[in-house]
XYZ file of C-alpha atoms in Angstrom:
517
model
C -57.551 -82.539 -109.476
C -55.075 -80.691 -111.691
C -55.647 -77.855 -110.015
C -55.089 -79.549 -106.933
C -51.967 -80.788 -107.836
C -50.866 -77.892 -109.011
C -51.235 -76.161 -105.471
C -49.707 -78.670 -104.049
C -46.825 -78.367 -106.368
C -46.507 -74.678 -105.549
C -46.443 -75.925 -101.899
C -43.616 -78.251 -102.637
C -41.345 -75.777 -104.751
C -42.248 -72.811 -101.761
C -41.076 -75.449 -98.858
C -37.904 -76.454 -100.746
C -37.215 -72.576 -101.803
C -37.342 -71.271 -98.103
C -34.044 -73.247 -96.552
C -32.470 -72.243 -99.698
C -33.476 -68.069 -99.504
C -32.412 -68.296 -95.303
C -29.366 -70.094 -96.084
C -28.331 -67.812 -98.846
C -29.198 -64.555 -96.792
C -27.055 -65.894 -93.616
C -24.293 -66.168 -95.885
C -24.433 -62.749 -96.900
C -25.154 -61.749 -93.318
C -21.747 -63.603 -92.381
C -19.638 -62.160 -94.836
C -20.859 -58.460 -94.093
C -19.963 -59.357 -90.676
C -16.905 -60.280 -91.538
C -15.865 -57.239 -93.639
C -17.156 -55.237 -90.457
C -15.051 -56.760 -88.336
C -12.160 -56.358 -90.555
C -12.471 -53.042 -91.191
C -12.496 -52.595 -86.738
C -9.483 -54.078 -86.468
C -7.604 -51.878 -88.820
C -9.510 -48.652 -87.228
C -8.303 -50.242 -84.181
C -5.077 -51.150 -85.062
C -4.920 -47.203 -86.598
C -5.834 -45.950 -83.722
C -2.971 -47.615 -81.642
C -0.224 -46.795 -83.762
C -1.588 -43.319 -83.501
C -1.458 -43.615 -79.772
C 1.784 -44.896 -79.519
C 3.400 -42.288 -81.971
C 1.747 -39.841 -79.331
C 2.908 -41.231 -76.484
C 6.909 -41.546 -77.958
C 6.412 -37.830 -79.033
C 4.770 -36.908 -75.406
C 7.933 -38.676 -73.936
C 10.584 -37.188 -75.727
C 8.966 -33.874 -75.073
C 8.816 -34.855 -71.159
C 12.828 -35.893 -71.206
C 13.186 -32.597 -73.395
C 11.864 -30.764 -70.364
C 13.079 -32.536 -67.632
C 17.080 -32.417 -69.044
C 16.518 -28.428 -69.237
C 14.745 -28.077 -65.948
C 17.796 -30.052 -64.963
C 20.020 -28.093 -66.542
C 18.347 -25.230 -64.808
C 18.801 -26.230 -61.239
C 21.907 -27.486 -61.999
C 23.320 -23.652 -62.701
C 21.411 -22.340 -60.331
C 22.747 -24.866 -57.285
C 26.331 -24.006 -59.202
C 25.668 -20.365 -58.331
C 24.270 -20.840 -54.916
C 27.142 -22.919 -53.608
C 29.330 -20.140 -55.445
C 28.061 -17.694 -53.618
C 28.517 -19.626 -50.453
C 32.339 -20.103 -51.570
C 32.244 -16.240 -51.432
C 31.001 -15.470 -48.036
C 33.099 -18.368 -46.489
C 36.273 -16.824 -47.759
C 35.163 -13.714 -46.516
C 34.396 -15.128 -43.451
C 38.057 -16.547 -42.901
C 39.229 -13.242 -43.919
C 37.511 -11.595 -41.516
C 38.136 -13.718 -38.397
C 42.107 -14.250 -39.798
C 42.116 -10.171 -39.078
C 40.037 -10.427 -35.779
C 42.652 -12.781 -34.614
C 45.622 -10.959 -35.948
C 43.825 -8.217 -34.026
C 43.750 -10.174 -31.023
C 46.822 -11.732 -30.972
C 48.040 -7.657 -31.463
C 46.485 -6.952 -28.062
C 47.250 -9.490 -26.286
C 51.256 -8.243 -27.251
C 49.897 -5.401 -26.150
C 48.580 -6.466 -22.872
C 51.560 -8.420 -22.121
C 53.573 -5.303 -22.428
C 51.633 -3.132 -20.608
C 51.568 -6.193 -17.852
C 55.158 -5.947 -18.264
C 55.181 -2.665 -17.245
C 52.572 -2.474 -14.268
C 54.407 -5.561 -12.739
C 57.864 -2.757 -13.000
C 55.720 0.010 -11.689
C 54.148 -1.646 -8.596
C 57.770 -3.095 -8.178
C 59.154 0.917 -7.342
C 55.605 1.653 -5.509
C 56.430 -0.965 -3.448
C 59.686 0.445 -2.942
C 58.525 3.914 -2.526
C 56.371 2.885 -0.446
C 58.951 1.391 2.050
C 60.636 4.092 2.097
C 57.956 6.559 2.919
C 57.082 4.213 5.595
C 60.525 3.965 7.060
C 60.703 7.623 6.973
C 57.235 8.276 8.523
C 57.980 5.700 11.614
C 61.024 7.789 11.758
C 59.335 11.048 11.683
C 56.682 9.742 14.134
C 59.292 8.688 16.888
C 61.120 12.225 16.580
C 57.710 13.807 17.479
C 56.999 11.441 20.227
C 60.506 12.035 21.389
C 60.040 15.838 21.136
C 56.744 15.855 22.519
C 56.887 13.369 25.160
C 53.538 11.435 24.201
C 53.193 8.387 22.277
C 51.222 8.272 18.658
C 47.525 6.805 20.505
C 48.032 9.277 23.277
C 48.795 12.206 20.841
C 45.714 10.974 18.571
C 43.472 10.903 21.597
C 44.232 14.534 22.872
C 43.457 15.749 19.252
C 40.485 14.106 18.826
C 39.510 15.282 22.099
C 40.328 19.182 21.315
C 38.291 18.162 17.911
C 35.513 16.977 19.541
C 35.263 19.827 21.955
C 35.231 22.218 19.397
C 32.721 20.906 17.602
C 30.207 20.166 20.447
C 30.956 23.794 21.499
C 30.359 24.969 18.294
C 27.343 22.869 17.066
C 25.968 23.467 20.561
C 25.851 26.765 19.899
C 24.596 26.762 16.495
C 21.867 25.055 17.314
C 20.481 26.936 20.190
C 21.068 29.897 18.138
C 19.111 28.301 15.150
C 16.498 26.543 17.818
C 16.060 30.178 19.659
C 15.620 32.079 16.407
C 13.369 29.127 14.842
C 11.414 29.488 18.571
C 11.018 32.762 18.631
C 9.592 33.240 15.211
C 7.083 30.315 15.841
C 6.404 30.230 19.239
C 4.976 34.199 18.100
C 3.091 32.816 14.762
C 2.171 29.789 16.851
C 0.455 31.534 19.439
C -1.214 33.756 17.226
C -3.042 31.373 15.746
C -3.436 29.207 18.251
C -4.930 31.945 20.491
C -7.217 33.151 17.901
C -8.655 30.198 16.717
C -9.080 29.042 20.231
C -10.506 32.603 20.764
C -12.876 32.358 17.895
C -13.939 28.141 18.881
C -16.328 27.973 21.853
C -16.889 24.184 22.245
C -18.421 22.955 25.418
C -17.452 19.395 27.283
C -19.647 17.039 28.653
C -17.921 14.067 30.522
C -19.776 10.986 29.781
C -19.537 7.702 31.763
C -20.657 4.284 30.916
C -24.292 4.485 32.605
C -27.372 6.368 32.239
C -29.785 6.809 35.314
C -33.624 7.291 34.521
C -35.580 8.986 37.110
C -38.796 6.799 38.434
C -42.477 8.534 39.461
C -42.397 6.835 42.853
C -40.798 3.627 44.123
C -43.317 1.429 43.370
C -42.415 1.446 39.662
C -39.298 -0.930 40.663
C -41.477 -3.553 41.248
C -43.410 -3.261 37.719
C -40.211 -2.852 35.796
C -38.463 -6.474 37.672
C -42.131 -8.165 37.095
C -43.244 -11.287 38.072
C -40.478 -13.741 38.838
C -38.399 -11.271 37.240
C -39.550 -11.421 33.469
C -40.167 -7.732 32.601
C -36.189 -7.095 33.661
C -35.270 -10.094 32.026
C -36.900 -9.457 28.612
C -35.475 -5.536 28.436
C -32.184 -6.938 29.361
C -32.397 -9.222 26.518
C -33.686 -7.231 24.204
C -31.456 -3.918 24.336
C -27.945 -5.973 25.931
C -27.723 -3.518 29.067
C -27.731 -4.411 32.797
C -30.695 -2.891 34.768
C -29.149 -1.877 37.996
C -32.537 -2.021 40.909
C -30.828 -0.647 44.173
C -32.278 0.668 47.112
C -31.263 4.633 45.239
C -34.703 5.915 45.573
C -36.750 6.713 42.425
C -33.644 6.014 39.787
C -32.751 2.940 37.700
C -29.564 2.714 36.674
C -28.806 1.233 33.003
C -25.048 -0.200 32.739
C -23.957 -0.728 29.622
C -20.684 -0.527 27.313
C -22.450 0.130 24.004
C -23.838 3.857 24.497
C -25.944 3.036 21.723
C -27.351 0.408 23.333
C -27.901 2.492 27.024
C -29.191 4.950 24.852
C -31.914 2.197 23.175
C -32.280 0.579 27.077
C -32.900 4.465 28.639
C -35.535 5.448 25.759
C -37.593 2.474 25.751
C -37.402 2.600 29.784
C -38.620 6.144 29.788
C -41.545 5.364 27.431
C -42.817 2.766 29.569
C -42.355 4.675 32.250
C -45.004 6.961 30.786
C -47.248 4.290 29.388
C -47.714 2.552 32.170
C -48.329 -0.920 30.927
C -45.050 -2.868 31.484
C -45.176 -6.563 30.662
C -43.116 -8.530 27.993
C -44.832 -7.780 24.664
C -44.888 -4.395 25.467
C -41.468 -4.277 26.340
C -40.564 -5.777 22.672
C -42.746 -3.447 20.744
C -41.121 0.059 22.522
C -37.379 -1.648 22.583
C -38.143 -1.490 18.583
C -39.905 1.916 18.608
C -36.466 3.054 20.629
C -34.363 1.778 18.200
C -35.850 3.697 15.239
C -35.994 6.828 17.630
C -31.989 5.830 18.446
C -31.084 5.627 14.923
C -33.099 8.483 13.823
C -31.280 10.886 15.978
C -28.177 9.467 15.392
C -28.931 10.485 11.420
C -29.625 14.017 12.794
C -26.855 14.046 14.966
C -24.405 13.264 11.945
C -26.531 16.128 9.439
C -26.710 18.594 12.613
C -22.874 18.319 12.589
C -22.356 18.538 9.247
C -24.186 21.896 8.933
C -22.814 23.592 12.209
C -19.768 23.094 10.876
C -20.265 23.583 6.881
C -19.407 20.763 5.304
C -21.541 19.293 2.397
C -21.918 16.138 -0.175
C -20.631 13.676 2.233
C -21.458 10.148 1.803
C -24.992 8.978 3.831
C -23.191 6.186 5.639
C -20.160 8.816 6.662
C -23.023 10.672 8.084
C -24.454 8.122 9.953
C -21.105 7.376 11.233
C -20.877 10.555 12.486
C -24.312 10.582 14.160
C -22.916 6.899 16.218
C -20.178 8.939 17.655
C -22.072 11.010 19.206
C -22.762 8.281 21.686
C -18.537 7.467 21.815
C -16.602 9.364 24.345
C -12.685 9.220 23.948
C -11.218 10.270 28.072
C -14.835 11.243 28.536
C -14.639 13.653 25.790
C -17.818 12.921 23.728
C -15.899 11.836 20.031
C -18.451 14.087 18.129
C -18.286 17.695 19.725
C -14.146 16.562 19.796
C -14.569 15.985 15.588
C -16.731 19.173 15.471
C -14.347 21.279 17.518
C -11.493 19.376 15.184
C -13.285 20.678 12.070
C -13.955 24.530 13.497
C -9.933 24.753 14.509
C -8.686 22.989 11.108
C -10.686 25.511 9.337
C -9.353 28.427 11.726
C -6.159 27.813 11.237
C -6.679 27.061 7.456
C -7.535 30.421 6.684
C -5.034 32.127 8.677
C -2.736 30.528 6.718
C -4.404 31.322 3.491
C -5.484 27.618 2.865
C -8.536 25.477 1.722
C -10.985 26.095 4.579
C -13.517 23.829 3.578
C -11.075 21.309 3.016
C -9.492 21.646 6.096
C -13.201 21.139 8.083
C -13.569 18.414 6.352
C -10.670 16.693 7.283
C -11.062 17.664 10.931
C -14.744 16.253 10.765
C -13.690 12.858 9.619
C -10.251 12.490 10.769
C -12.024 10.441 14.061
C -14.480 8.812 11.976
C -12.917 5.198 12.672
C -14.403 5.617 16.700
C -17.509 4.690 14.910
C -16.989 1.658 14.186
C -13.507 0.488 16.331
C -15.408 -1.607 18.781
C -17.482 -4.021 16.245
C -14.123 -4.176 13.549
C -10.810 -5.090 14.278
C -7.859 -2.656 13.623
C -7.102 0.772 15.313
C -9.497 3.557 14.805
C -6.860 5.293 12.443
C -7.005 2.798 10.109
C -10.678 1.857 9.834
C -11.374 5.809 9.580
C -8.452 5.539 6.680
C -10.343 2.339 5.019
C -13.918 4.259 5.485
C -12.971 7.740 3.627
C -11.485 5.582 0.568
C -14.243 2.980 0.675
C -16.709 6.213 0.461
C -14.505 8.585 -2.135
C -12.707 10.795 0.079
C -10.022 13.021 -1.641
C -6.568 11.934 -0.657
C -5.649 14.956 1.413
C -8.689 13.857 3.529
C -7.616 10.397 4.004
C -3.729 11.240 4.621
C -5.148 13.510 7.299
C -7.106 10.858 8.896
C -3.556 8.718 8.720
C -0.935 11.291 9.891
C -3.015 12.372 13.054
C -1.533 10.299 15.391
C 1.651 10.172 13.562
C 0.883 6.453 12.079
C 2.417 8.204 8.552
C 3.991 11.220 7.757
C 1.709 14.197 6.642
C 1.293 14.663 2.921
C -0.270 18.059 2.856
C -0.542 21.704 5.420
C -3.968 20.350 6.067
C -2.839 16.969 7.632
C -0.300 19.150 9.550
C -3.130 21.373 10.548
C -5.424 18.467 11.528
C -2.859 17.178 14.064
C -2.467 20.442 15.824
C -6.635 20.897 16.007
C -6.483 17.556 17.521
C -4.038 18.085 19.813
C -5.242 21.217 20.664
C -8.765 19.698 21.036
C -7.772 17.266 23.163
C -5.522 18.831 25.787
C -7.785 22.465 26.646
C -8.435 22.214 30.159
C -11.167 20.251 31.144
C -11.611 18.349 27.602
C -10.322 15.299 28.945
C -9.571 13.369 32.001
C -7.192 10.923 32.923
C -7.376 7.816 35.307
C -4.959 7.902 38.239
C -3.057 4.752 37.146
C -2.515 6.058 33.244
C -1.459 9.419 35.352
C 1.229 7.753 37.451
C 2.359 5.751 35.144
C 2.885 8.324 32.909
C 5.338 10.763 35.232
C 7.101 7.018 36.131
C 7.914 6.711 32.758
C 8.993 10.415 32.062
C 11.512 9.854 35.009
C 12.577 6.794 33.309
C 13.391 7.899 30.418
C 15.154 10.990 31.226
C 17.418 8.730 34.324
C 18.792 6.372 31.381
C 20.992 8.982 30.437
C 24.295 9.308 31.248
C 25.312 11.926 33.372
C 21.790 12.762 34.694
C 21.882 12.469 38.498
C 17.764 13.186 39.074
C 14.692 14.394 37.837
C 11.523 14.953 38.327
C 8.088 15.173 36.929
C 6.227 18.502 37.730
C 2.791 20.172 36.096
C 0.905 16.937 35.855
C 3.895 15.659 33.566
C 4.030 18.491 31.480
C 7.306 19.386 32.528
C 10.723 17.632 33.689
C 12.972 19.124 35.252
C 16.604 16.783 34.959
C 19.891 17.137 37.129
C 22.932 16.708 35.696
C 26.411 16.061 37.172
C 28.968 18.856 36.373
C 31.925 16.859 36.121
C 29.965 15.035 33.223
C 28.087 17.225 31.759
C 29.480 20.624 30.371
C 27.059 23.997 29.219
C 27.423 22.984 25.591
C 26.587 18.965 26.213
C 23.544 20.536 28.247
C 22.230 21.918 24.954
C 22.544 18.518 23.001
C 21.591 16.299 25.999
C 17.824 18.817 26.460
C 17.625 17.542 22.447
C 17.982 13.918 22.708
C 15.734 13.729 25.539
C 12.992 15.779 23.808
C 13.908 12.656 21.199
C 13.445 10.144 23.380
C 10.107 11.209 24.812
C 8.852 11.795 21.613
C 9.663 8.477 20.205
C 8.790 6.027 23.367
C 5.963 7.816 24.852
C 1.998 9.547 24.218
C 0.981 12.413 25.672
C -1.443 15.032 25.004
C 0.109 18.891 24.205
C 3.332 18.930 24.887
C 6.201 18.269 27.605
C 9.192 20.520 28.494
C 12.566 19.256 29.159
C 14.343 21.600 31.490
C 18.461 20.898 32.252
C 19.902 21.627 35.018
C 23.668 21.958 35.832
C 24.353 23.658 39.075
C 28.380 24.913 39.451
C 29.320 25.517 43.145
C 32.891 26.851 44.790
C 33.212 26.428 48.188
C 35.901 28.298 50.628
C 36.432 29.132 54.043
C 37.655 32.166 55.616
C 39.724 31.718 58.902
């Protein structure tokens, strides 16, 4: 039991010790806490003040700067608008002297003014009097002379003018005879010689073909039944099939000598085959066609080597090959461009120039015939827009312009081309002429050589090749004949085309008339 109660008397004194021993550690605890936060609010407090005496030193440093960068820009704005003080006095000083100078010239000008105005004031005078004294002089001549000033002028501008025209008149038939005479000889030379050394032959083509039959009875197969065999070839190659009652012949019309040609081949191979009905028709109209276009890429090599020409384009070729089915006035266009070429390059090396060249020129310079009747524009210009399209040298394609006279010639060769052609063109028997282009032709010849004044008559002789004009003597004197022969020659050259050339022949006729009794 005492040892009971002593336990429990531990118990006691350990219950009652425990409020005591937390209550004396809180306090402690408190007071620590205390002293901590004390000593925070001095660091803090420290720290501030430390701050602040920063930020009052960081300021005054700041002003510090800012008052000298002020200070700075202050001067240097000081300067600047200084220096702008400077160049606007100079500036005043230099436009007070530009207008001291200007107000110097304008004295000036006034003075010279001054002195114009005096000057035209005696001109004027002077001029009175010379004018006085020339009416005066011009009435003592008229009065001496008997004539008035117009009638005087008139006479010597008449004297004038009959000098000269005598005198020019004569120069030029002096120059044109001289000039003549030296080229007419050249001229013919080589003319004659390359004419000589050119053998061309000429066909005259028309605008049908004619294929011969074995026997009569072959019209009937080639119409068919109901007419379908003529029908489909029609169709097929675009020609007229002319059936008359011309025994053993068919005659193929057609425009397009391609075309004829296609119609006349296919006809001829059926012909020969025997078996004429509409799919057979079809199959040798195509066969034709290759055969047709095949010789006309022959045709265009074949001319190319007869005449010596190389490296030009394929489709130039070809071009040439179509023209040999082309006739020009029944001249067949291709011999015309080969004979062209051969008389180009004659006449190129007599005068010492680029042969080939020249050939080629004359080979193409008709080239535009291929193709003038499916394009629109003259063959001149198509032939031009061909050799550039196709990298023809500019003396070729100037040639091809100038040889009707569309442009002036650039070169000797374009020159050259033009005679060829013309040469080409008027031999005898080359072309041929319709009746109504021939009588319209002398018509207008007479025309043009009645609209001038002082021609009485004339008349067309040698198929137009010459004119022979009558002039009225009263009108007309021997040195106007000289000029009057030149602007004719003009005239036809400029209003009229004509193959070679045309003479112009005046004639005044003087005639004195007396009797005897």
């Amino acid at each position: 039991m005492p040892f009971m109660g002593i336990i429990v008397a531990v118990i006691l004194t350990l219950a009652a010790a425990v409020p005591i021993t937390w209550y004396v550690t809180s306090e402690n605890h408190r007071k620590q806490d205390e002293i901590k936060v004390d000593s925070a609010d001095a660091r803090a407090r420290s720290i501030i003040d430390e701050a602040l005496r920063e930020a009052e030193s960081k300021k005054r440093e700041a002003m510090l700067e800012i008052r000298e960068e002020t200070f700075k820009s202050k001067n240097e704005l000081e300067k600047e608008i200084q220096n702008r003080r400077n160049e606007v006095q100079k500036n005043e000083r230099r436009i007070q002297q530009k207008e001291e100078q200007i107000d110097n010239k304008v004295e000036q000008l006034e003075r010279r003014e001054q002195s114009l105005a005096a000057k035209e004031e005696n001109l004027q005078k002077l001029q009175k009097e010379v004018s006085q004294l020339n009416e005066q002089r011009i009435q003592e001549l008229e009065r001496i002379s008997g004539l008035t000033s117009e009638q005087a002028k008139e006479h010597l501008l008449k004297i004038v003018e009959d000098e000269v025209k005598l005198d020019s008149a004569r120069m030029i038939k002096e120059i044109e005879a001289e000039a003549k005479e030296e080229a007419e000889k050249r001229a013919k030379e080589y003319v004659v010689s390359a004419i000589q050394r050119c053998a061309a032959d000429h066909v005259s083509e028309a605008t049908i073909s004619v294929v011969q039959l074995p026997g009569d009875e072959m019209k009937g197969r080639i119409i068919g039944r109901e007419g379908r065999n003529i029908r489909t070839l029609e169709t097929m190659t675009g020609v007229d099939l002319i059936i008359d009652d011309t025994p053993e012949a068919v005659v193929i019309s057609a425009f397009d000598p391609i075309r004829r040609e296609v119609a006349r081949v296919a006809l001829e191979k059926l012909i020969v085959d025997g078996r004429i009905h509409p799919a057979r028709i079809e199959e040798m109209v195509t066969k034709a066609q290759r055969e047709v276009e095949a010789r006309i890429k022959e045709e265009g090599e074949a001319a190319t080597l007869e005449v010596g020409v190389h490296s030009i384009h394929p489709e130039l070729v070809r071009l040439l090959g179509k023209m040999r089915f082309r006739t020009s006035y029944g001249q067949n266009a291709l011999k015309h461009s080969i004979e062209v070429a051969q008389l180009s390059g004659l006449l190129a090396s007599e005068l010492g120039l680029d042969v080939r060249l020249a050939k080629r020129a004359g080979l193409l310079h008709d080239i535009g015939k291929a193709v003038d009747h499916e394009m629109e524009g003259s063959h001149v210009q198509l032939g031009a827009e061909l050799c550039r399209k196709y990298k023809e040298s500019q003396t070729v394609i100037n040639s091809v312009e100038a040889h009707h006279g569309d442009v002036e010639p650039a070169s000797l060769i374009a020159c050259i081309v033009q005679a060829a052609d013309t040469i080409s063109a008027a031999r005898p028997g080359a072309r041929r002429e319709t009746l109504e282009a021939y009588t319209l032709r002398l018509k207008q010849l007479e025309e043009i050589t009645n609209s001038f004044k002082g021609v009485s008559n004339s008349y067309a002789i040698q198929a137009g090749r010459e004119v022979r004009v009558m002039v009225v003597p009263e009108q007309i004197s021997d040195a106007d004949m000289v000029l009057l022969a030149r602007d004719i020659s003009k005239k036809i050259e400029a209003d009229m085309e004509y193959p070679g050339q045309i003479k112009v022949n005046v004639i005044r006729e003087s005639r004195v008339t007396d009797y005897a009794k």
